[in-house]
Amino acid sequence: MRADRPPIATHRLTKDYGSGRGIFDLDLVIDRGEVFGFLGPNGAGKTTTIRQLMGLVRPSRGSAEIFGLDCQRDSVEVKRHIGYLPGELPQYGGWKGAEVVAYLAGLRGNVDPGEVRRIAERFELDLGRTYREYSHGNKQKLALVVAFMHRPELLILDEPTSGLDPLNQHQFHELVGGAIARGASVFLSSHVLSEVEQLCDRAGIVREGRLVALAPLAELRAAKEREVEIRFASAPPIERIRALDGVTVLESTGPRVRCRVRGSIAPLVTVLRDAEVVDLVTHEPTLEQAFLSFYSA
Amino acid sequence: MMLRIAFRQGRGGLVATTAIAAFNGIAQSLGYAAIAGHSPATRAAFAAQMELVGRQLTFLLPVPAQVETVAGFLQWRHFGTLPLVYGVWALLAAAGAARGDEERGHVEQWLAAGLSRARYLVSRVAVFALLATVSAAVTCGATLLGTAWAGDALPLAGLVAQGIALVALSVCCYAIALVVTQFAVTGRTAAGIGAAVLGALFLIAGAARSGGFEGVASLSPFWQYERSRPLITGGSLDPTSVMWLFGVALLGTAGAVVLFARRDLGSSALPRRVSRAAPVRDPARRITLRLPVIAGIDRQATGLIAWSIGLSALGIFLGSLLPTMIRLAKEVPIIRVIVLRGGSGDLDAAFVGAVWGSSALLVLSSYVIAQVAAWAADESEGRLEMALSAPIPRWRIVLERIATLTVGASFLVLVASVIVGTATRAQGLSVDLAKFAAASALLVPLVVTCGAIGAVLIGWRPRAAVWLLGLVIVASYFIQQLAPMFGFNDLIRHLSLFELYGTPLLDGPNWRGLAIQVAIIAVGFGTALFSMSRRDIAR
């Protein structure tokens, strides 16, 4: 492992399954201490990319490096530094959670049982139950225990909050925060924009196997457009709304106004404070809309 | 819709069972003509010998009658063996329908789609009945073809009646297994409990033929099946027993429906103890889970104990029949020819070798198939992906599999051979202990050879590996068993993997065979190592 090399660097990384399926010519560099969100709809190529980084799937062409080590050639050394959570959970049938952890810790070596205990307590996960008895959420928690138990320098997490309730999602965010605080980097895939917004420093969007956008989250937030529908009790203050910076009125019919807001919604809320608002609905943009508005800005 | 799904789920079992049963029908028909000849005199002589054999084998087969005709022989030897084949199919199909599909979450989805529990089970029973009918029809057709090919004939009406009895037995076994599996949680336990119950019912029928368990014999579906003997002159389909079999099938289905309706999905019909233990937060302390190879043995500890009990029980059971078989062989020349494979030598050693060697090989081969199925499941269920997310080289997975298989097979052979060896001596058979130990030890390389073939198949086609290996093993078994009867030439005999084992109790180790096994192991695992290092790990 070379300390001066980025946690993840891919060069024209390609896996071609035919018929346009796979991932194509992916160029990506993740910085140390960064939380990177890899976004895209189902089947976009997120899991294929992750499996190539883990050395499970061989690229058709191009290469991927982790801390300067080739993901295929040096895959054993690479995995010493990685904590991995697969997108599709494995099945362990009648094994107890404690046995699954012990077995995988035995394969990995150097796992502190105290760390296992801390993560299991954080998620209130009972390792004494059989895997078969676990709900989907508990299986996800067990997978998180396995991914974090050896305090890895890089976490590769495929849809990490799938099946977790909001309380446990919060616990997961804190766990990621703790990992970042000790200098780790995180690469996570998701199709939930709000989750990426909360956690990530930078995000890339992949569609039909190609990276179509890459942006820091701070800029993305500033450029984010959302649609707002407001119904007033009386005549709307339409001119004051029109005068706001970053607000475009799309439709104004009677007491109803529909507008698009770029960036913060605070100026609009200030204007509305003086009016009698009956109803207010905001529509979150889709991932692609968010990125498109970012690029059009 | 449900019927179509159930049909799709049952296709594999239908094809496998029908192939085995149809092949058996053709082989027995041709074998009869080849051994018994065509003249009344040779057939009468053959029948006299077979009736002697048959009376001593009533533990396994029905009592023979009219063996001087092909119809009588097939009634005894072919349709007397099929209950085992169809019973195993019914058991596996019921365990899969009642538990396997539930484990995989399919049942939950179907019930969520508005299907009632009763309708689900009834449609599974109906589809199995349909599949069993198709299978029985093809088997009877193949048997008819086999006899025609051998220049004999069978009564068509009798054959149809025999098919009906076979379907009745299959559906009855399926319904019984369906009830029993409601008390299990996993498909594997369901198959284990079902096998124990159906096995006990089979043994009751066997014991009743020799005068034991007569009071309860009528409770066995296998005993009821044997009431019908429509192929022989003067015999017929017994309507009472067929009604009994269908009646039990109906009752069993109703019982399974009631139990299924009363239990939670994914749980046993037995009341469950509520755990009040404090939550566990630490990893298991068992050191065996953390050590290479030993972790693999730890994973299958319960299974290994079950396999060794099964193999030992089979060895003891067959051992108990040996004195009678040896006495018979002295009276019936054809058996001596088959067991000594045309040669001469120590009859005790030949019999122990033939019975222990071939049955142990078959059971151990099944153990290899189970291991290869577990390797395939490791990949399809994501455990291999998780193991490879740890810093271990891919070759370690292959080496651990070989080592685990070798250790597991050695354990099975050691336990079973000690028990069988002791039982054999207790029977008063004179078998050289050193030769017996060597013959038992030589089973291990053959198991590893089968494992090497399985490892290659897993690297090539993980999803088809189990079926392909099963095919290789079944073909090897049949070639070995049928070669003496049909006088197969060396080329065909050498196609059987089991031929590599030879007859070590009789002739000493087969060094040439052992060398070939070592070569197959080296090439097989070398190929598996190469394939594992190059291929994508996918689910």
PDB file of N, CA and C in Angstrom, chain A residues 15 17 51 54-58 76 79-80 82 84 86-93 95 98-99 101-108 113 116-117 120-121 124-128 132-133 146, chain B residues 103 185-186 266 272 277-286 289-290 295-296 298-299 380-394 396 400 533-539:
ATOM      1  N   LYS A  15     -16.401  -3.055 -18.020  1.00  0.00           N
ATOM      2  CA  LYS A  15     -16.862  -4.440 -18.019  1.00  0.00           C
ATOM      3  C   LYS A  15     -18.046  -4.488 -18.971  1.00  0.00           C
ATOM      4  N   TYR A  17     -20.864  -6.572 -20.650  1.00  0.00           N
ATOM      5  CA  TYR A  17     -21.648  -7.810 -20.640  1.00  0.00           C
ATOM      6  C   TYR A  17     -22.434  -7.980 -21.946  1.00  0.00           C
ATOM      7  N   ARG A  51     -17.841  -4.563  -7.782  1.00  0.00           N
ATOM      8  CA  ARG A  51     -17.282  -5.926  -7.841  1.00  0.00           C
ATOM      9  C   ARG A  51     -15.919  -5.940  -8.538  1.00  0.00           C
ATOM     10  N   MET A  54     -13.476  -4.823  -5.985  1.00  0.00           N
ATOM     11  CA  MET A  54     -13.220  -5.891  -5.010  1.00  0.00           C
ATOM     12  C   MET A  54     -12.473  -7.077  -5.632  1.00  0.00           C
ATOM     13  N   GLY A  55     -12.192  -7.005  -6.930  1.00  0.00           N
ATOM     14  CA  GLY A  55     -11.459  -8.094  -7.584  1.00  0.00           C
ATOM     15  C   GLY A  55     -12.317  -9.326  -7.820  1.00  0.00           C
ATOM     16  N   LEU A  56     -13.629  -9.189  -7.684  1.00  0.00           N
ATOM     17  CA  LEU A  56     -14.514 -10.343  -7.873  1.00  0.00           C
ATOM     18  C   LEU A  56     -14.837 -10.543  -9.352  1.00  0.00           C
ATOM     19  N   VAL A  57     -14.840  -9.427 -10.093  1.00  0.00           N
ATOM     20  CA  VAL A  57     -15.152  -9.462 -11.517  1.00  0.00           C
ATOM     21  C   VAL A  57     -13.968  -8.834 -12.251  1.00  0.00           C
ATOM     22  N   ARG A  58     -13.545  -9.477 -13.335  1.00  0.00           N
ATOM     23  CA  ARG A  58     -12.379  -8.968 -14.066  1.00  0.00           C
ATOM     24  C   ARG A  58     -12.823  -7.947 -15.111  1.00  0.00           C
ATOM     25  N   VAL A  76      -5.342  -9.576  -2.861  1.00  0.00           N
ATOM     26  CA  VAL A  76      -5.260  -9.998  -1.453  1.00  0.00           C
ATOM     27  C   VAL A  76      -4.803  -8.820  -0.581  1.00  0.00           C
ATOM     28  N   LYS A  79      -7.457  -6.096  -0.187  1.00  0.00           N
ATOM     29  CA  LYS A  79      -8.586  -6.363   0.717  1.00  0.00           C
ATOM     30  C   LYS A  79      -8.225  -6.236   2.190  1.00  0.00           C
ATOM     31  N   ARG A  80      -6.927  -6.178   2.487  1.00  0.00           N
ATOM     32  CA  ARG A  80      -6.544  -5.927   3.891  1.00  0.00           C
ATOM     33  C   ARG A  80      -7.042  -4.553   4.332  1.00  0.00           C
ATOM     34  N   ILE A  82      -9.762  -2.910   3.049  1.00  0.00           N
ATOM     35  CA  ILE A  82     -11.153  -2.608   2.656  1.00  0.00           C
ATOM     36  C   ILE A  82     -12.170  -3.252   3.599  1.00  0.00           C
ATOM     37  N   TYR A  84     -16.149  -4.243   3.234  1.00  0.00           N
ATOM     38  CA  TYR A  84     -17.057  -4.399   2.086  1.00  0.00           C
ATOM     39  C   TYR A  84     -18.450  -4.792   2.528  1.00  0.00           C
ATOM     40  N   PRO A  86     -21.824  -6.040   0.554  1.00  0.00           N
ATOM     41  CA  PRO A  86     -22.379  -6.341  -0.777  1.00  0.00           C
ATOM     42  C   PRO A  86     -23.807  -5.813  -0.917  1.00  0.00           C
ATOM     43  N   GLY A  87     -24.197  -5.576  -2.161  1.00  0.00           N
ATOM     44  CA  GLY A  87     -25.544  -5.067  -2.408  1.00  0.00           C
ATOM     45  C   GLY A  87     -26.608  -6.121  -2.160  1.00  0.00           C
ATOM     46  N   GLU A  88     -26.230  -7.375  -2.470  1.00  0.00           N
ATOM     47  CA  GLU A  88     -27.166  -8.476  -2.244  1.00  0.00           C
ATOM     48  C   GLU A  88     -26.624  -9.272  -1.061  1.00  0.00           C
ATOM     49  N   LEU A  89     -27.404  -9.389   0.004  1.00  0.00           N
ATOM     50  CA  LEU A  89     -26.864  -9.984   1.224  1.00  0.00           C
ATOM     51  C   LEU A  89     -26.654 -11.482   1.061  1.00  0.00           C
ATOM     52  N   PRO A  90     -25.556 -12.001   1.645  1.00  0.00           N
ATOM     53  CA  PRO A  90     -25.330 -13.445   1.579  1.00  0.00           C
ATOM     54  C   PRO A  90     -26.293 -14.197   2.493  1.00  0.00           C
ATOM     55  N   GLN A  91     -26.398 -15.506   2.284  1.00  0.00           N
ATOM     56  CA  GLN A  91     -27.287 -16.329   3.118  1.00  0.00           C
ATOM     57  C   GLN A  91     -26.448 -17.271   3.976  1.00  0.00           C
ATOM     58  N   TYR A  92     -26.717 -17.265   5.270  1.00  0.00           N
ATOM     59  CA  TYR A  92     -25.961 -18.152   6.157  1.00  0.00           C
ATOM     60  C   TYR A  92     -26.861 -19.149   6.893  1.00  0.00           C
ATOM     61  N   GLY A  93     -28.099 -19.288   6.446  1.00  0.00           N
ATOM     62  CA  GLY A  93     -29.006 -20.326   6.960  1.00  0.00           C
ATOM     63  C   GLY A  93     -29.074 -20.417   8.468  1.00  0.00           C
ATOM     64  N   TRP A  95     -26.671 -20.617  10.691  1.00  0.00           N
ATOM     65  CA  TRP A  95     -25.567 -20.059  11.481  1.00  0.00           C
ATOM     66  C   TRP A  95     -26.099 -18.960  12.397  1.00  0.00           C
ATOM     67  N   ALA A  98     -23.248 -14.538  15.655  1.00  0.00           N
ATOM     68  CA  ALA A  98     -21.924 -14.567  16.288  1.00  0.00           C
ATOM     69  C   ALA A  98     -20.975 -15.502  15.540  1.00  0.00           C
ATOM     70  N   GLU A  99     -21.531 -16.588  14.962  1.00  0.00           N
ATOM     71  CA  GLU A  99     -20.687 -17.545  14.218  1.00  0.00           C
ATOM     72  C   GLU A  99     -20.261 -16.953  12.873  1.00  0.00           C
ATOM     73  N   VAL A 101     -19.835 -13.800  12.234  1.00  0.00           N
ATOM     74  CA  VAL A 101     -18.802 -12.790  12.517  1.00  0.00           C
ATOM     75  C   VAL A 101     -17.472 -13.483  12.829  1.00  0.00           C
ATOM     76  N   ALA A 102     -17.513 -14.541  13.662  1.00  0.00           N
ATOM     77  CA  ALA A 102     -16.284 -15.241  14.049  1.00  0.00           C
ATOM     78  C   ALA A 102     -15.608 -15.865  12.823  1.00  0.00           C
ATOM     79  N   TYR A 103     -16.417 -16.463  11.941  1.00  0.00           N
ATOM     80  CA  TYR A 103     -15.863 -17.114  10.744  1.00  0.00           C
ATOM     81  C   TYR A 103     -15.187 -16.084   9.834  1.00  0.00           C
ATOM     82  N   LEU A 104     -15.892 -14.971   9.568  1.00  0.00           N
ATOM     83  CA  LEU A 104     -15.328 -13.964   8.664  1.00  0.00           C
ATOM     84  C   LEU A 104     -14.157 -13.230   9.322  1.00  0.00           C
ATOM     85  N   ALA A 105     -14.223 -13.070  10.650  1.00  0.00           N
ATOM     86  CA  ALA A 105     -13.093 -12.455  11.371  1.00  0.00           C
ATOM     87  C   ALA A 105     -11.885 -13.392  11.308  1.00  0.00           C
ATOM     88  N   GLY A 106     -12.138 -14.713  11.368  1.00  0.00           N
ATOM     89  CA  GLY A 106     -11.063 -15.701  11.270  1.00  0.00           C
ATOM     90  C   GLY A 106     -10.378 -15.641   9.912  1.00  0.00           C
ATOM     91  N   LEU A 107     -11.169 -15.443   8.851  1.00  0.00           N
ATOM     92  CA  LEU A 107     -10.585 -15.339   7.509  1.00  0.00           C
ATOM     93  C   LEU A 107      -9.728 -14.083   7.386  1.00  0.00           C
ATOM     94  N   ARG A 108     -10.200 -13.012   8.031  1.00  0.00           N
ATOM     95  CA  ARG A 108      -9.536 -11.716   7.885  1.00  0.00           C
ATOM     96  C   ARG A 108      -8.350 -11.573   8.836  1.00  0.00           C
ATOM     97  N   PRO A 113     -12.546  -8.021  19.061  1.00  0.00           N
ATOM     98  CA  PRO A 113     -13.927  -8.353  19.455  1.00  0.00           C
ATOM     99  C   PRO A 113     -14.639  -7.156  20.080  1.00  0.00           C
ATOM    100  N   VAL A 116     -16.405  -5.257  17.440  1.00  0.00           N
ATOM    101  CA  VAL A 116     -17.631  -5.970  17.051  1.00  0.00           C
ATOM    102  C   VAL A 116     -18.729  -5.635  18.056  1.00  0.00           C
ATOM    103  N   ARG A 117     -18.380  -5.706  19.344  1.00  0.00           N
ATOM    104  CA  ARG A 117     -19.355  -5.454  20.418  1.00  0.00           C
ATOM    105  C   ARG A 117     -19.909  -4.029  20.298  1.00  0.00           C
ATOM    106  N   ALA A 120     -22.261  -3.811  17.282  1.00  0.00           N
ATOM    107  CA  ALA A 120     -23.497  -4.572  17.535  1.00  0.00           C
ATOM    108  C   ALA A 120     -24.372  -3.823  18.551  1.00  0.00           C
ATOM    109  N   GLU A 121     -23.742  -3.209  19.538  1.00  0.00           N
ATOM    110  CA  GLU A 121     -24.516  -2.445  20.537  1.00  0.00           C
ATOM    111  C   GLU A 121     -25.141  -1.209  19.906  1.00  0.00           C
ATOM    112  N   GLU A 124     -28.020  -2.338  18.204  1.00  0.00           N
ATOM    113  CA  GLU A 124     -28.840  -3.222  19.047  1.00  0.00           C
ATOM    114  C   GLU A 124     -29.089  -4.556  18.343  1.00  0.00           C
ATOM    115  N   LEU A 125     -28.020  -5.113  17.803  1.00  0.00           N
ATOM    116  CA  LEU A 125     -28.117  -6.375  17.057  1.00  0.00           C
ATOM    117  C   LEU A 125     -27.775  -7.543  17.971  1.00  0.00           C
ATOM    118  N   ASP A 126     -28.691  -8.510  18.064  1.00  0.00           N
ATOM    119  CA  ASP A 126     -28.456  -9.710  18.879  1.00  0.00           C
ATOM    120  C   ASP A 126     -27.747 -10.756  18.019  1.00  0.00           C
ATOM    121  N   LEU A 127     -26.474 -10.998  18.308  1.00  0.00           N
ATOM    122  CA  LEU A 127     -25.688 -11.960  17.518  1.00  0.00           C
ATOM    123  C   LEU A 127     -25.966 -13.396  17.929  1.00  0.00           C
ATOM    124  N   GLY A 128     -26.813 -13.586  18.948  1.00  0.00           N
ATOM    125  CA  GLY A 128     -27.117 -14.934  19.426  1.00  0.00           C
ATOM    126  C   GLY A 128     -28.215 -15.612  18.626  1.00  0.00           C
ATOM    127  N   ARG A 132     -31.180 -17.172   9.853  1.00  0.00           N
ATOM    128  CA  ARG A 132     -32.494 -17.393   9.258  1.00  0.00           C
ATOM    129  C   ARG A 132     -33.574 -16.572   9.957  1.00  0.00           C
ATOM    130  N   GLU A 133     -33.391 -16.369  11.264  1.00  0.00           N
ATOM    131  CA  GLU A 133     -34.401 -15.642  12.041  1.00  0.00           C
ATOM    132  C   GLU A 133     -34.310 -14.129  11.860  1.00  0.00           C
ATOM    133  N   VAL A 146     -19.758  -6.626   9.897  1.00  0.00           N
ATOM    134  CA  VAL A 146     -18.642  -7.300   9.208  1.00  0.00           C
ATOM    135  C   VAL A 146     -17.807  -6.289   8.412  1.00  0.00           C
TER     136      VAL A 146
ATOM    137  N   GLU B 103     -38.424 -21.554   2.265  1.00  0.00           N
ATOM    138  CA  GLU B 103     -37.115 -21.014   2.661  1.00  0.00           C
ATOM    139  C   GLU B 103     -36.638 -19.950   1.683  1.00  0.00           C
ATOM    140  N   VAL B 185     -38.215 -26.988   9.858  1.00  0.00           N
ATOM    141  CA  VAL B 185     -38.113 -25.563   9.538  1.00  0.00           C
ATOM    142  C   VAL B 185     -37.410 -25.366   8.191  1.00  0.00           C
ATOM    143  N   THR B 186     -36.377 -26.174   7.948  1.00  0.00           N
ATOM    144  CA  THR B 186     -35.640 -26.001   6.691  1.00  0.00           C
ATOM    145  C   THR B 186     -35.920 -27.173   5.747  1.00  0.00           C
ATOM    146  N   GLY B 266     -42.501 -20.097   7.799  1.00  0.00           N
ATOM    147  CA  GLY B 266     -41.083 -20.173   8.195  1.00  0.00           C
ATOM    148  C   GLY B 266     -40.869 -20.841   9.537  1.00  0.00           C
ATOM    149  N   ARG B 272     -43.119 -23.262  19.577  1.00  0.00           N
ATOM    150  CA  ARG B 272     -41.734 -22.843  19.693  1.00  0.00           C
ATOM    151  C   ARG B 272     -41.459 -22.233  21.061  1.00  0.00           C
ATOM    152  N   ALA B 277     -33.117 -15.243  26.619  1.00  0.00           N
ATOM    153  CA  ALA B 277     -31.696 -15.027  26.893  1.00  0.00           C
ATOM    154  C   ALA B 277     -31.310 -13.580  26.575  1.00  0.00           C
ATOM    155  N   ALA B 278     -30.297 -13.102  27.276  1.00  0.00           N
ATOM    156  CA  ALA B 278     -29.813 -11.736  27.035  1.00  0.00           C
ATOM    157  C   ALA B 278     -29.184 -11.677  25.645  1.00  0.00           C
ATOM    158  N   PRO B 279     -29.312 -10.518  24.963  1.00  0.00           N
ATOM    159  CA  PRO B 279     -28.734 -10.438  23.613  1.00  0.00           C
ATOM    160  C   PRO B 279     -27.220 -10.631  23.620  1.00  0.00           C
ATOM    161  N   VAL B 280     -26.733 -11.260  22.570  1.00  0.00           N
ATOM    162  CA  VAL B 280     -25.289 -11.514  22.442  1.00  0.00           C
ATOM    163  C   VAL B 280     -24.702 -10.441  21.533  1.00  0.00           C
ATOM    164  N   ARG B 281     -23.578  -9.884  21.936  1.00  0.00           N
ATOM    165  CA  ARG B 281     -22.946  -8.838  21.101  1.00  0.00           C
ATOM    166  C   ARG B 281     -21.547  -9.238  20.641  1.00  0.00           C
ATOM    167  N   ASP B 282     -21.020 -10.345  21.199  1.00  0.00           N
ATOM    168  CA  ASP B 282     -19.641 -10.732  20.878  1.00  0.00           C
ATOM    169  C   ASP B 282     -19.610 -11.808  19.797  1.00  0.00           C
ATOM    170  N   PRO B 283     -18.510 -11.869  19.030  1.00  0.00           N
ATOM    171  CA  PRO B 283     -18.368 -12.983  18.075  1.00  0.00           C
ATOM    172  C   PRO B 283     -18.229 -14.303  18.817  1.00  0.00           C
ATOM    173  N   ALA B 284     -18.583 -15.403  18.176  1.00  0.00           N
ATOM    174  CA  ALA B 284     -18.479 -16.722  18.818  1.00  0.00           C
ATOM    175  C   ALA B 284     -17.021 -16.980  19.184  1.00  0.00           C
ATOM    176  N   ARG B 285     -16.809 -17.635  20.317  1.00  0.00           N
ATOM    177  CA  ARG B 285     -15.424 -17.851  20.772  1.00  0.00           C
ATOM    178  C   ARG B 285     -14.830 -19.148  20.228  1.00  0.00           C
ATOM    179  N   ARG B 286     -15.678 -19.980  19.556  1.00  0.00           N
ATOM    180  CA  ARG B 286     -15.206 -21.277  19.091  1.00  0.00           C
ATOM    181  C   ARG B 286     -14.002 -21.124  18.168  1.00  0.00           C
ATOM    182  N   LEU B 289     -13.986 -22.190  14.344  1.00  0.00           N
ATOM    183  CA  LEU B 289     -14.556 -21.362  13.280  1.00  0.00           C
ATOM    184  C   LEU B 289     -13.508 -20.475  12.622  1.00  0.00           C
ATOM    185  N   ARG B 290     -12.372 -20.349  13.283  1.00  0.00           N
ATOM    186  CA  ARG B 290     -11.365 -19.392  12.808  1.00  0.00           C
ATOM    187  C   ARG B 290     -10.194 -20.061  12.096  1.00  0.00           C
ATOM    188  N   ALA B 295     -12.628 -24.932   9.994  1.00  0.00           N
ATOM    189  CA  ALA B 295     -13.881 -24.158   9.924  1.00  0.00           C
ATOM    190  C   ALA B 295     -14.862 -24.854   8.984  1.00  0.00           C
ATOM    191  N   GLY B 296     -14.339 -25.403   7.875  1.00  0.00           N
ATOM    192  CA  GLY B 296     -15.195 -26.123   6.924  1.00  0.00           C
ATOM    193  C   GLY B 296     -15.790 -27.373   7.558  1.00  0.00           C
ATOM    194  N   ASP B 298     -16.216 -27.788  10.810  1.00  0.00           N
ATOM    195  CA  ASP B 298     -17.141 -27.288  11.842  1.00  0.00           C
ATOM    196  C   ASP B 298     -18.513 -26.997  11.226  1.00  0.00           C
ATOM    197  N   ARG B 299     -18.481 -26.397  10.029  1.00  0.00           N
ATOM    198  CA  ARG B 299     -19.723 -26.043   9.335  1.00  0.00           C
ATOM    199  C   ARG B 299     -20.586 -27.252   9.056  1.00  0.00           C
ATOM    200  N   SER B 380     -23.854 -19.139  -5.199  1.00  0.00           N
ATOM    201  CA  SER B 380     -25.154 -18.548  -5.534  1.00  0.00           C
ATOM    202  C   SER B 380     -25.771 -17.817  -4.341  1.00  0.00           C
ATOM    203  N   GLU B 381     -25.378 -18.171  -3.130  1.00  0.00           N
ATOM    204  CA  GLU B 381     -25.964 -17.510  -1.954  1.00  0.00           C
ATOM    205  C   GLU B 381     -25.035 -16.447  -1.353  1.00  0.00           C
ATOM    206  N   GLY B 382     -23.969 -16.126  -2.074  1.00  0.00           N
ATOM    207  CA  GLY B 382     -23.156 -14.962  -1.692  1.00  0.00           C
ATOM    208  C   GLY B 382     -22.090 -15.222  -0.637  1.00  0.00           C
ATOM    209  N   ARG B 383     -21.953 -16.463  -0.147  1.00  0.00           N
ATOM    210  CA  ARG B 383     -20.955 -16.708   0.902  1.00  0.00           C
ATOM    211  C   ARG B 383     -19.531 -16.666   0.332  1.00  0.00           C
ATOM    212  N   LEU B 384     -19.390 -17.103  -0.927  1.00  0.00           N
ATOM    213  CA  LEU B 384     -18.061 -17.065  -1.551  1.00  0.00           C
ATOM    214  C   LEU B 384     -17.617 -15.607  -1.724  1.00  0.00           C
ATOM    215  N   GLU B 385     -18.549 -14.768  -2.149  1.00  0.00           N
ATOM    216  CA  GLU B 385     -18.261 -13.338  -2.324  1.00  0.00           C
ATOM    217  C   GLU B 385     -17.777 -12.734  -1.005  1.00  0.00           C
ATOM    218  N   MET B 386     -18.451 -13.098   0.098  1.00  0.00           N
ATOM    219  CA  MET B 386     -18.060 -12.563   1.402  1.00  0.00           C
ATOM    220  C   MET B 386     -16.695 -13.097   1.821  1.00  0.00           C
ATOM    221  N   ALA B 387     -16.454 -14.402   1.569  1.00  0.00           N
ATOM    222  CA  ALA B 387     -15.155 -14.977   1.942  1.00  0.00           C
ATOM    223  C   ALA B 387     -14.040 -14.289   1.159  1.00  0.00           C
ATOM    224  N   LEU B 388     -14.302 -14.000  -0.127  1.00  0.00           N
ATOM    225  CA  LEU B 388     -13.266 -13.372  -0.956  1.00  0.00           C
ATOM    226  C   LEU B 388     -13.141 -11.872  -0.703  1.00  0.00           C
ATOM    227  N   SER B 389     -14.028 -11.316   0.116  1.00  0.00           N
ATOM    228  CA  SER B 389     -13.846  -9.909   0.492  1.00  0.00           C
ATOM    229  C   SER B 389     -12.807  -9.805   1.609  1.00  0.00           C
ATOM    230  N   ALA B 390     -12.416 -10.951   2.173  1.00  0.00           N
ATOM    231  CA  ALA B 390     -11.327 -10.983   3.160  1.00  0.00           C
ATOM    232  C   ALA B 390     -10.008 -11.147   2.391  1.00  0.00           C
ATOM    233  N   PRO B 391      -8.894 -10.758   3.012  1.00  0.00           N
ATOM    234  CA  PRO B 391      -7.615 -10.840   2.292  1.00  0.00           C
ATOM    235  C   PRO B 391      -7.082 -12.269   2.188  1.00  0.00           C
ATOM    236  N   ILE B 392      -7.773 -13.087   1.423  1.00  0.00           N
ATOM    237  CA  ILE B 392      -7.289 -14.462   1.202  1.00  0.00           C
ATOM    238  C   ILE B 392      -7.208 -14.698  -0.301  1.00  0.00           C
ATOM    239  N   PRO B 393      -6.210 -15.474  -0.744  1.00  0.00           N
ATOM    240  CA  PRO B 393      -6.112 -15.736  -2.187  1.00  0.00           C
ATOM    241  C   PRO B 393      -7.203 -16.710  -2.631  1.00  0.00           C
ATOM    242  N   ARG B 394      -7.562 -16.635  -3.889  1.00  0.00           N
ATOM    243  CA  ARG B 394      -8.631 -17.510  -4.392  1.00  0.00           C
ATOM    244  C   ARG B 394      -8.248 -18.983  -4.311  1.00  0.00           C
ATOM    245  N   ARG B 396      -6.839 -20.495  -2.104  1.00  0.00           N
ATOM    246  CA  ARG B 396      -7.080 -21.061  -0.769  1.00  0.00           C
ATOM    247  C   ARG B 396      -8.472 -21.689  -0.691  1.00  0.00           C
ATOM    248  N   GLU B 400      -8.883 -25.461   0.365  1.00  0.00           N
ATOM    249  CA  GLU B 400      -9.681 -25.766   1.566  1.00  0.00           C
ATOM    250  C   GLU B 400     -10.799 -26.750   1.245  1.00  0.00           C
ATOM    251  N   SER B 533      -8.928 -18.832 -10.328  1.00  0.00           N
ATOM    252  CA  SER B 533      -8.118 -17.613 -10.325  1.00  0.00           C
ATOM    253  C   SER B 533      -8.510 -16.675 -11.468  1.00  0.00           C
ATOM    254  N   ARG B 534      -9.166 -17.220 -12.505  1.00  0.00           N
ATOM    255  CA  ARG B 534      -9.461 -16.400 -13.686  1.00  0.00           C
ATOM    256  C   ARG B 534     -10.897 -15.915 -13.770  1.00  0.00           C
ATOM    257  N   ARG B 535     -11.819 -16.658 -13.183  1.00  0.00           N
ATOM    258  CA  ARG B 535     -13.219 -16.377 -13.516  1.00  0.00           C
ATOM    259  C   ARG B 535     -13.837 -15.297 -12.632  1.00  0.00           C
ATOM    260  N   ASP B 536     -14.973 -14.768 -13.121  1.00  0.00           N
ATOM    261  CA  ASP B 536     -15.737 -13.796 -12.346  1.00  0.00           C
ATOM    262  C   ASP B 536     -16.538 -14.532 -11.288  1.00  0.00           C
ATOM    263  N   ILE B 537     -16.626 -13.934 -10.107  1.00  0.00           N
ATOM    264  CA  ILE B 537     -17.467 -14.506  -9.060  1.00  0.00           C
ATOM    265  C   ILE B 537     -18.798 -13.771  -9.136  1.00  0.00           C
ATOM    266  N   ALA B 538     -19.819 -14.514  -9.519  1.00  0.00           N
ATOM    267  CA  ALA B 538     -21.119 -13.864  -9.690  1.00  0.00           C
ATOM    268  C   ALA B 538     -22.178 -14.666  -8.976  1.00  0.00           C
ATOM    269  N   ARG B 539     -23.354 -14.071  -8.830  1.00  0.00           N
ATOM    270  CA  ARG B 539     -24.439 -14.789  -8.157  1.00  0.00           C
ATOM    271  C   ARG B 539     -25.560 -15.081  -9.116  1.00  0.00           C
TER     272      ARG B 539
END
